[in-house]
Amino acid sequence: MKNIIEAKGIKKTYISGKIETPVLKGIDINVREGEFLSIMGRSGAGKSTLMYQLSLLDVPTSGEINVDGTDILSLKNREKTLFRLNHLGYVFQDYALVPELTAVENVSLPLLLRGMSQKDAIKKAGETLQRLGLERQINNLPSQLSGGEQQRVSIARAIVDEPKIIFSDEPTANLDAESARVVIDLLKDLNKKGQTIVMVTHEEEYGRETDRILHLSDGKIDREDVINHNKFK
Ligand SMILES: Nc1ncnc2c1ncn2[C@@H]1O[C@H](COP(=O)(O)OP(=O)(O)O)[C@@H](O)[C@H]1O
Ligand SMILES: [Mg+2]
């Protein structure tokens, strides 16, 4: 199977004033198309930093990153924005929903940004929410939803325009066990249908349910656990 992400020699050093903080110290990663990859490591290990580099939310200090056939580090800012919009979906631990917009309006945003008419965008957003079991909540504001429901809305927003890759940073961190289960099952289900997913988590039990775990420690990948060997034949 082909690699949808190929990253080589990724280094990231945060610089503020005279203080340099090396966080990523040379990381090579390949992600297969259709893989559900998890990135694990203790708090402060650099998991979020690594995900931001791979998902065009930040720029590494050095290294090479190819995503879906594009050398993403050569893109100009505007091209990057379009690339994110057209290829990638994001799910964060704090949901990152717009508080003034209803569930269906939040989910319609990526479609509006891509130029879809408001009528069509709302229709498609509603269908996606329905698929995730949120048909009764479409007109609720985020403040009128539970944490688990807000996370499902943010997953709906991430998948509404069928991105090639979903990046998810600790999607279950703020959820109770029951809602976390729903979110993990949802991601697994999307992956079964072919979606490539890169998920940061510090919960071993969820990592174990993905295809492969990369363990990050001291700015390097110090171990790889292949769980679903069938995917890597
Ligand atoms: N914007 C930033 N500026 C300076 N240091 C940062 C910044 N973001 C993260 N760090 C530092 O980088 C390290 C890794 O952070 P992070 O990637 O968030 O770790 P993790 O997600 O594994 O908990 C931490 O020591 C953190 O303080
Ligand atoms: Mg983090």
Tab-separated table of N, CA and C and ligand atoms in Angstrom, residues 14 21 23 41-50 169-170 200, ligand 1:
chain	number	residue	atom	x	y	z
A	14	TYR	N	11.715	25.152	19.413
A	14	TYR	CA	11.016	26.413	19.697
A	14	TYR	C	12.043	27.422	20.186
A	21	THR	N	14.290	25.598	22.769
A	21	THR	CA	13.776	24.329	23.286
A	21	THR	C	13.673	23.326	22.148
A	23	VAL	N	12.460	20.170	20.622
A	23	VAL	CA	11.357	19.263	20.980
A	23	VAL	C	11.376	18.011	20.109
A	41	GLY	N	3.041	8.872	24.028
A	41	GLY	CA	4.203	9.373	24.751
A	41	GLY	C	3.713	10.168	25.940
A	42	ARG	N	4.603	10.394	26.903
A	42	ARG	CA	4.134	11.097	28.103
A	42	ARG	C	3.874	12.569	27.789
A	43	SER	N	3.244	13.245	28.726
A	43	SER	CA	2.938	14.661	28.557
A	43	SER	C	4.231	15.442	28.338
A	44	GLY	N	4.259	16.307	27.335
A	44	GLY	CA	5.454	17.087	27.035
A	44	GLY	C	6.433	16.384	26.109
A	45	ALA	N	6.096	15.178	25.673
A	45	ALA	CA	7.020	14.416	24.810
A	45	ALA	C	7.143	15.014	23.409
A	46	GLY	N	6.163	15.840	23.021
A	46	GLY	CA	6.211	16.450	21.692
A	46	GLY	C	5.182	15.892	20.719
A	47	LYS	N	4.164	15.200	21.249
A	47	LYS	CA	3.160	14.574	20.385
A	47	LYS	C	2.389	15.611	19.572
A	48	SER	N	1.894	16.644	20.270
A	48	SER	CA	1.131	17.677	19.553
A	48	SER	C	2.031	18.392	18.555
A	49	THR	N	3.245	18.684	18.984
A	49	THR	CA	4.198	19.359	18.089
A	49	THR	C	4.393	18.544	16.815
A	50	LEU	N	4.563	17.250	16.959
A	50	LEU	CA	4.755	16.390	15.788
A	50	LEU	C	3.517	16.425	14.890
A	169	ASP	N	-5.937	15.257	17.850
A	169	ASP	CA	-5.038	15.428	18.999
A	169	ASP	C	-5.801	15.182	20.295
A	170	GLU	N	-5.578	14.038	20.914
A	170	GLU	CA	-6.222	13.674	22.189
A	170	GLU	C	-7.731	13.903	22.159
A	200	VAL	N	-3.232	11.400	18.156
A	200	VAL	CA	-2.375	11.499	19.331
A	200	VAL	C	-3.197	11.084	20.545
B	1	LIG	N1	4.812	27.275	21.051
B	1	LIG	C1	5.710	26.765	21.901
B	1	LIG	N2	6.775	27.493	22.317
B	1	LIG	C2	7.690	26.976	23.156
B	1	LIG	N3	7.658	25.718	23.642
B	1	LIG	C3	6.630	24.950	23.274
B	1	LIG	C4	5.595	25.414	22.394
B	1	LIG	N4	4.700	24.422	22.206
B	1	LIG	C5	5.152	23.378	22.927
B	1	LIG	N5	6.302	23.692	23.576
B	1	LIG	C6	7.092	22.786	24.431
B	1	LIG	O1	7.402	21.634	23.669
B	1	LIG	C7	7.324	20.465	24.458
B	1	LIG	C8	6.387	19.463	23.816
B	1	LIG	O2	5.086	19.978	23.834
B	1	LIG	P1	3.852	19.209	23.160
B	1	LIG	O3	4.176	18.922	21.746
B	1	LIG	O4	2.636	20.009	23.421
B	1	LIG	O5	3.841	17.841	23.995
B	1	LIG	P2	2.707	16.735	24.173
B	1	LIG	O6	1.634	17.005	23.182
B	1	LIG	O7	3.401	15.433	23.965
B	1	LIG	O8	2.230	16.855	25.584
B	1	LIG	C9	6.907	20.902	25.852
B	1	LIG	O9	8.058	20.988	26.656
B	1	LIG	C10	6.296	22.264	25.605
B	1	LIG	O10	6.463	23.086	26.722
